[in-house]
Coordinates of C-alpha atoms in Angstrom, one line a residue:
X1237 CA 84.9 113.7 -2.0
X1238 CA 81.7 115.7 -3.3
X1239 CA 80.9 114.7 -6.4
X1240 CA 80.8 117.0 -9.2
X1241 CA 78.0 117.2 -12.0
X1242 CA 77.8 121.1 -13.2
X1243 CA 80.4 123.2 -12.2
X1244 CA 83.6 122.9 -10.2
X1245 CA 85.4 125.9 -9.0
X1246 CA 89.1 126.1 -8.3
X1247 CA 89.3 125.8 -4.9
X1248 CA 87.3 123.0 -4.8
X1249 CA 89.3 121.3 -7.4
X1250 CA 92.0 122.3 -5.8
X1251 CA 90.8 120.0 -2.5
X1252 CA 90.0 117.5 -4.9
X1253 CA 93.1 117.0 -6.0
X1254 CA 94.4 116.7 -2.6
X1255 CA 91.7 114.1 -1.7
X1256 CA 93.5 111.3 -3.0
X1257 CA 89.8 110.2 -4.6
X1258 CA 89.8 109.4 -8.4
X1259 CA 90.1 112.2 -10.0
X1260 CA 91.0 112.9 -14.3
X1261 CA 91.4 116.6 -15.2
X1262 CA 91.3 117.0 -19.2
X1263 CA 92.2 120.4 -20.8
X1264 CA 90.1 120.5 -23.9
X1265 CA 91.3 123.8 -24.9
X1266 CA 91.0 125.0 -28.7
X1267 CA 90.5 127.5 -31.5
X1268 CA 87.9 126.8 -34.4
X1269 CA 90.3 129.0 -36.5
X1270 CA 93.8 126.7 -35.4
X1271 CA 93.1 123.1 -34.6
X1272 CA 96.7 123.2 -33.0
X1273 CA 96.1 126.1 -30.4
X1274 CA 94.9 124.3 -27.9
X1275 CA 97.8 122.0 -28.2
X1276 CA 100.0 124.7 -28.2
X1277 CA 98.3 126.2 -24.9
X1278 CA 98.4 123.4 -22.8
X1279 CA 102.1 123.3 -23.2
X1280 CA 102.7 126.7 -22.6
X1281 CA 101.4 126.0 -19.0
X1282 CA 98.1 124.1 -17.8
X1283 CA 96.9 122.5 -14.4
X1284 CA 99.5 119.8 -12.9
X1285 CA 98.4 116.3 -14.1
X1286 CA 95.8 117.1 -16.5
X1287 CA 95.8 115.5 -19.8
X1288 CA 94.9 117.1 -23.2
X1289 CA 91.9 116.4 -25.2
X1290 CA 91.9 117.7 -28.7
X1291 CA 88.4 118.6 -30.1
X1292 CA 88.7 117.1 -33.7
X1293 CA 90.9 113.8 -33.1
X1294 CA 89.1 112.8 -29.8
X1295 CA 85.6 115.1 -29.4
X1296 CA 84.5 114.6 -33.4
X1297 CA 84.1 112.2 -35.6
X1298 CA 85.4 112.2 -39.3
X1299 CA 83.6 114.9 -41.7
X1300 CA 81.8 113.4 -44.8
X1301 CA 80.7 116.7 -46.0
X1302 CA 76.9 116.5 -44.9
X1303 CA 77.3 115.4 -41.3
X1304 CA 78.6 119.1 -40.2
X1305 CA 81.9 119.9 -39.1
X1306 CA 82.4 118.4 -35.5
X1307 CA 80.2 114.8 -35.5
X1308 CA 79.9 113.0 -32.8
X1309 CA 81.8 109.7 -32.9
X1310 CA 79.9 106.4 -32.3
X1311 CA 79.2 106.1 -28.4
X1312 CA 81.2 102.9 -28.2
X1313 CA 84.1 104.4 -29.4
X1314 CA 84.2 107.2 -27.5
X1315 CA 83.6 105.6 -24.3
X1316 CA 86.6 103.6 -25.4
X1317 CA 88.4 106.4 -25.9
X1318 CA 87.6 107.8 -22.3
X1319 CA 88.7 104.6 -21.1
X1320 CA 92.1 104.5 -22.7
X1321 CA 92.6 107.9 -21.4
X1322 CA 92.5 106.4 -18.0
X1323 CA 88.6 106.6 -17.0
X1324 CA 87.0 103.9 -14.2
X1325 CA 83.3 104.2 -13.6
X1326 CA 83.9 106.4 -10.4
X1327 CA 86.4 108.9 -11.6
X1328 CA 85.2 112.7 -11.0
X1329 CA 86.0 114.4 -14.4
X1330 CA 87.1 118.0 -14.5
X1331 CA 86.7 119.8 -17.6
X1332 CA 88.3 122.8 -18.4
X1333 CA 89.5 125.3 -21.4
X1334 CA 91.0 128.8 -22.2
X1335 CA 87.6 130.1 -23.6
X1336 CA 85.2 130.2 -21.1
X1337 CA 83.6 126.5 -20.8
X1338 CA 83.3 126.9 -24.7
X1339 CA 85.1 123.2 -25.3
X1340 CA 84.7 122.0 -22.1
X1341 CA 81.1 121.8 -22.0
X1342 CA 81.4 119.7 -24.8
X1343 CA 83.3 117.0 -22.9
X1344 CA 80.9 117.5 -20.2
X1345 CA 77.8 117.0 -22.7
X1346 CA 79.6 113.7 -24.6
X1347 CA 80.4 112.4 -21.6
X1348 CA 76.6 112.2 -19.6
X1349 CA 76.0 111.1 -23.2
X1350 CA 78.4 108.2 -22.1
X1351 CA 76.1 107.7 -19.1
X1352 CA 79.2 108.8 -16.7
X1353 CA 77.5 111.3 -14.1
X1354 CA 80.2 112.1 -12.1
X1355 CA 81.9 115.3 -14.5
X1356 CA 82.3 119.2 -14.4
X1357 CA 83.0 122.1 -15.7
X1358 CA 86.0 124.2 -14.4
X1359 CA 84.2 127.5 -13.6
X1360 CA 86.7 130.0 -15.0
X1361 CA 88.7 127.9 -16.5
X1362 CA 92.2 128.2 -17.0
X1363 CA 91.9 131.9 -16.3
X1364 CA 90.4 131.3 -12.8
X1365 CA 92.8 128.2 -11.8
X1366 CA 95.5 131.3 -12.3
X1367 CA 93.5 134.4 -11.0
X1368 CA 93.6 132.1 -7.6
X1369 CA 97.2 131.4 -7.4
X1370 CA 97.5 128.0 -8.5
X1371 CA 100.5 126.8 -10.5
X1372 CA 100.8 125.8 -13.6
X1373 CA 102.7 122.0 -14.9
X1374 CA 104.4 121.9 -18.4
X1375 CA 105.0 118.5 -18.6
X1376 CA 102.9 116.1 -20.2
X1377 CA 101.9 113.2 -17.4
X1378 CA 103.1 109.9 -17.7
X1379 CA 99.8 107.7 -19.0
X1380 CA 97.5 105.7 -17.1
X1381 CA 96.8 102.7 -16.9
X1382 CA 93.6 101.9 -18.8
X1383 CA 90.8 102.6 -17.0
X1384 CA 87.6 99.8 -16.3
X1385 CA 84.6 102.5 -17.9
X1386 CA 82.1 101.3 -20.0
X1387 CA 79.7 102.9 -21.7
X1388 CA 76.2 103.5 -19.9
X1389 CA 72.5 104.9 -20.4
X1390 CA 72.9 108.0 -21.7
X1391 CA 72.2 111.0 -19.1
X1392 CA 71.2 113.1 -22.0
X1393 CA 68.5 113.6 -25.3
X1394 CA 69.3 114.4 -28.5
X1395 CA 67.4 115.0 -32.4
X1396 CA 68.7 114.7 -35.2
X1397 CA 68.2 116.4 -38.6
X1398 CA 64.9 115.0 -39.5
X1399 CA 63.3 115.8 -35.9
X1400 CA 64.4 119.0 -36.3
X1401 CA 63.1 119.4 -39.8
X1402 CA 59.8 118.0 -38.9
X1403 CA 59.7 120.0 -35.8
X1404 CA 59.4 123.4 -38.2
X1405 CA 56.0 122.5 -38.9
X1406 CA 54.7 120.7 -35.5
X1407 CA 56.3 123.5 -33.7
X1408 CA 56.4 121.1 -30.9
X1409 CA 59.7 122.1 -29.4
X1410 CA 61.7 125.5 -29.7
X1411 CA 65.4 125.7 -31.0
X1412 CA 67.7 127.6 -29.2
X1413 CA 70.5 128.8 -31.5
X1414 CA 73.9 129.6 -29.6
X1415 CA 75.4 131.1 -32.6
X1416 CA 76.4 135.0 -32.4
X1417 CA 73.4 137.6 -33.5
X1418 CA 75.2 138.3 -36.6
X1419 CA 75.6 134.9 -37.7
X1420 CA 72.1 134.0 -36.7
X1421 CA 70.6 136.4 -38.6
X1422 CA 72.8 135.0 -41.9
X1423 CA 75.2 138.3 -41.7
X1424 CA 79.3 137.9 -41.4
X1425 CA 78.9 134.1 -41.8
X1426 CA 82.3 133.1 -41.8
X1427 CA 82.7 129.2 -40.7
X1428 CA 79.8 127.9 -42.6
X1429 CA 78.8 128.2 -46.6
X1430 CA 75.1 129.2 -45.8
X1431 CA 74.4 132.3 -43.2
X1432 CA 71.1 131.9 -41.5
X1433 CA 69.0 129.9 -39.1
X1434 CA 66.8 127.3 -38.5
X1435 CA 63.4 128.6 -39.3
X1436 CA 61.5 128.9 -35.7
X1437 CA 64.8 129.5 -33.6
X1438 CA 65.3 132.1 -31.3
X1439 CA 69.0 133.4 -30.6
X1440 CA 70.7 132.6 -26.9
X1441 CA 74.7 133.4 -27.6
X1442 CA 76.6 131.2 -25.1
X1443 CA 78.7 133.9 -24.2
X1444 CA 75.5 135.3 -22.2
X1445 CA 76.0 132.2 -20.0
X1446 CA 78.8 134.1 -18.1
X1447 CA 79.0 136.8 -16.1
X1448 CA 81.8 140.0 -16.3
X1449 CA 84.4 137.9 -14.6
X1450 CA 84.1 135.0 -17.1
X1451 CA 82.1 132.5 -14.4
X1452 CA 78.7 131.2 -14.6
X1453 CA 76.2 133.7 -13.9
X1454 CA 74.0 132.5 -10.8
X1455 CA 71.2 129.5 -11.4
X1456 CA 68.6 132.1 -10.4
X1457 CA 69.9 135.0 -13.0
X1458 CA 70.2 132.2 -16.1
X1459 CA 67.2 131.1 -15.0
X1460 CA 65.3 134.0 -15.7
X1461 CA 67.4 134.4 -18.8
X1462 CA 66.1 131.8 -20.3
X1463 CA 62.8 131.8 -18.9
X1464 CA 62.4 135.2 -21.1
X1465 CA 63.7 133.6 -24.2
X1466 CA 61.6 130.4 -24.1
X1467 CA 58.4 132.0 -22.7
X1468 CA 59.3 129.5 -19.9
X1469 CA 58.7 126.2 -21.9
X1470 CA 59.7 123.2 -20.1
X1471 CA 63.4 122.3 -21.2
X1472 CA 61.9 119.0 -22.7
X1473 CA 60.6 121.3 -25.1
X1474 CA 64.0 122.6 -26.1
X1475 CA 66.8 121.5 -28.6
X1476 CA 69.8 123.3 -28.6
X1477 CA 72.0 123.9 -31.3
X1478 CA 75.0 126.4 -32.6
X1479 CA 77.5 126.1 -35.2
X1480 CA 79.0 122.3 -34.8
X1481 CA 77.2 121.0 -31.9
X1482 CA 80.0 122.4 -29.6
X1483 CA 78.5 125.9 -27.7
X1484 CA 75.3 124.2 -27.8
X1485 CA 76.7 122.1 -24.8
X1486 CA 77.3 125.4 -22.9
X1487 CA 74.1 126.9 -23.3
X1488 CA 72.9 122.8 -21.9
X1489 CA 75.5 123.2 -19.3
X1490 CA 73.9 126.6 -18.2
X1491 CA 70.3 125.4 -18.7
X1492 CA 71.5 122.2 -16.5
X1493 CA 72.9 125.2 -13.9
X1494 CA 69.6 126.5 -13.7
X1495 CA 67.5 123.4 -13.1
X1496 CA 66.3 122.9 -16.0
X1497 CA 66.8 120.4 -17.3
X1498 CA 66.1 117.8 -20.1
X1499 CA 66.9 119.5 -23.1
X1500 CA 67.9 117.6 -25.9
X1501 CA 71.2 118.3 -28.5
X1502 CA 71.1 118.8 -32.1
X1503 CA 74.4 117.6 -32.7
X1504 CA 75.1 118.8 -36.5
X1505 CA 73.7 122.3 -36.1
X1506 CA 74.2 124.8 -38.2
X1507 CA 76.7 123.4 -40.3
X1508 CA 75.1 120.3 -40.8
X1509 CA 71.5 121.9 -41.7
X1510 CA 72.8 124.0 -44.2
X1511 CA 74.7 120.9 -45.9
X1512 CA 71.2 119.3 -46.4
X1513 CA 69.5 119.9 -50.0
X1514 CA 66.6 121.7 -49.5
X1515 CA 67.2 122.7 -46.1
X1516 CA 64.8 125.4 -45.2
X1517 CA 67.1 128.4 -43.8
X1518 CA 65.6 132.0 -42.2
X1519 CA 67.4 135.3 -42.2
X1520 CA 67.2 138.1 -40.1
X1521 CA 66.3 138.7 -36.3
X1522 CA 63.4 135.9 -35.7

């Protein structure tokens, strides 16, 4: 079997799950507004055999009030985690949600972070998997038996708060905010305390990742998408960030799409920034 390190569509899942080649499919569907959605979803129907992974009990870490509101757990715990789920080191992952890649990418971004190559993103999603035909299980999957990964050299970079602070003034990198216009530019905040952005950033919604029939847009047409907006810096020159660390991963996902890649994280994001005293925050467009 091919493996898979972007993007899987459903077709192609759907061979791969006749292959008889390790293969985990995790739902990681969710809604920032009811942490049991996504539950809730994956009941009502999802793809046969896939397992659910919630966002807050198995994507986050526990919030102190300062760390922002989805923070990464430690590495070793995680890749514990992944192994419990049922994980070796030469499973193909397939990642998929009911918002677009929103959550998935996350799981797709924690995972390299893991060191584990071998993982995609369902292009489509949920959606797609049932725009081609493809039924749908409602029963939760007996569990597996725990599976032999360990963690590895991560794939990926990431800064934290005091790289990013320092960056302001070095302007040696350029933050990408993922974060809707409105928000960016500190109007209708409505999931964080502060409305604004990191002084510097320019805005790149995730959303803009995907084309009118909710895939990925082409490598060549994100490509030049982002080109424009970074003035075609290399992406080791990049940070991306967004609310919680969590669409940040999509606009990575689509940057990864595109060949470029090498762009690093900023886990907390918005939330965390804007916890920190003395934080410097910008409003409007730029």
């Amino acid at each position: 079997m091919t493996t898979f390190d972007t993007l899987i569509s459903p077709d192609e899942l759907v061979a791969a799950l006749k292959s008889g080649k390790p293969l985990l499919v995790l739902d990681c569907s969710f809604e920032l507004t009811d942490a049991q959605a996504g539950q809730r979803s994956y009941e009502g129907g999802h793809i046969p055999g896939a397992r659910y992974v919630h966002l807050d009990e198995v994507l986050s870490a526990e919030k102190t009030g300062r760390n922002g509101r989805h923070p990464l757990p430690n590495r070793e715990t995680f890749a514990a985690t992944m192994a419990q789920v049922g994980l070796d080191a030469d499973t193909q992952v397939v990642a998929y949600d009911n918002a677009g890649g929103m959550y998935a990418a996350r799981l797709w971004w924690m995972l390299r972070w893991a060191g584990h190559a071998a993982v995609a993103v369902l292009d489509g999603g949920i959606a797609a998997w049932k725009a081609a035909g493809n039924a749908l299980g409602h029963d939760t999957p007996s569990a597996l038996p725990q599976g032999s990964f360990r963690l590895k050299p991560s794939l990926v970079a990431m800064v934290s708060y005091d790289e990013v602070k320092a960056n302001i003034d070095r302007q040696d990198r350029l933050v990408l905010d993922a974060r809707a216009p409105d928000r960016f530019r500190g109007e209708n905040e409505t999931m964080d305390p502060i409305g604004g952005h990191i002084p510097g950033a320019r805005n790149r919604l995730f959303k803009d990742n995907l084309g009118s029939d909710g895939r990925f847009k082409s490598p060549a047409q994100l490509r030049e998408e982002f080109d424009a907006i970074t003035a075609c810096l290399p992406a080791a020159q990049l940070i991306n960030q967004c609310g919680s660390g969590v669409t940040a991963c999509h606009n990575l996902l689509a940057m990864e799409i595109a060949g470029l890649r090498g762009a690093a994280l900023y886990p907390g994001s918005w939330s965390e920034w804007s916890a920190q005293p003395g934080a410097p925050i910008a409003t409007g467009a730029a």
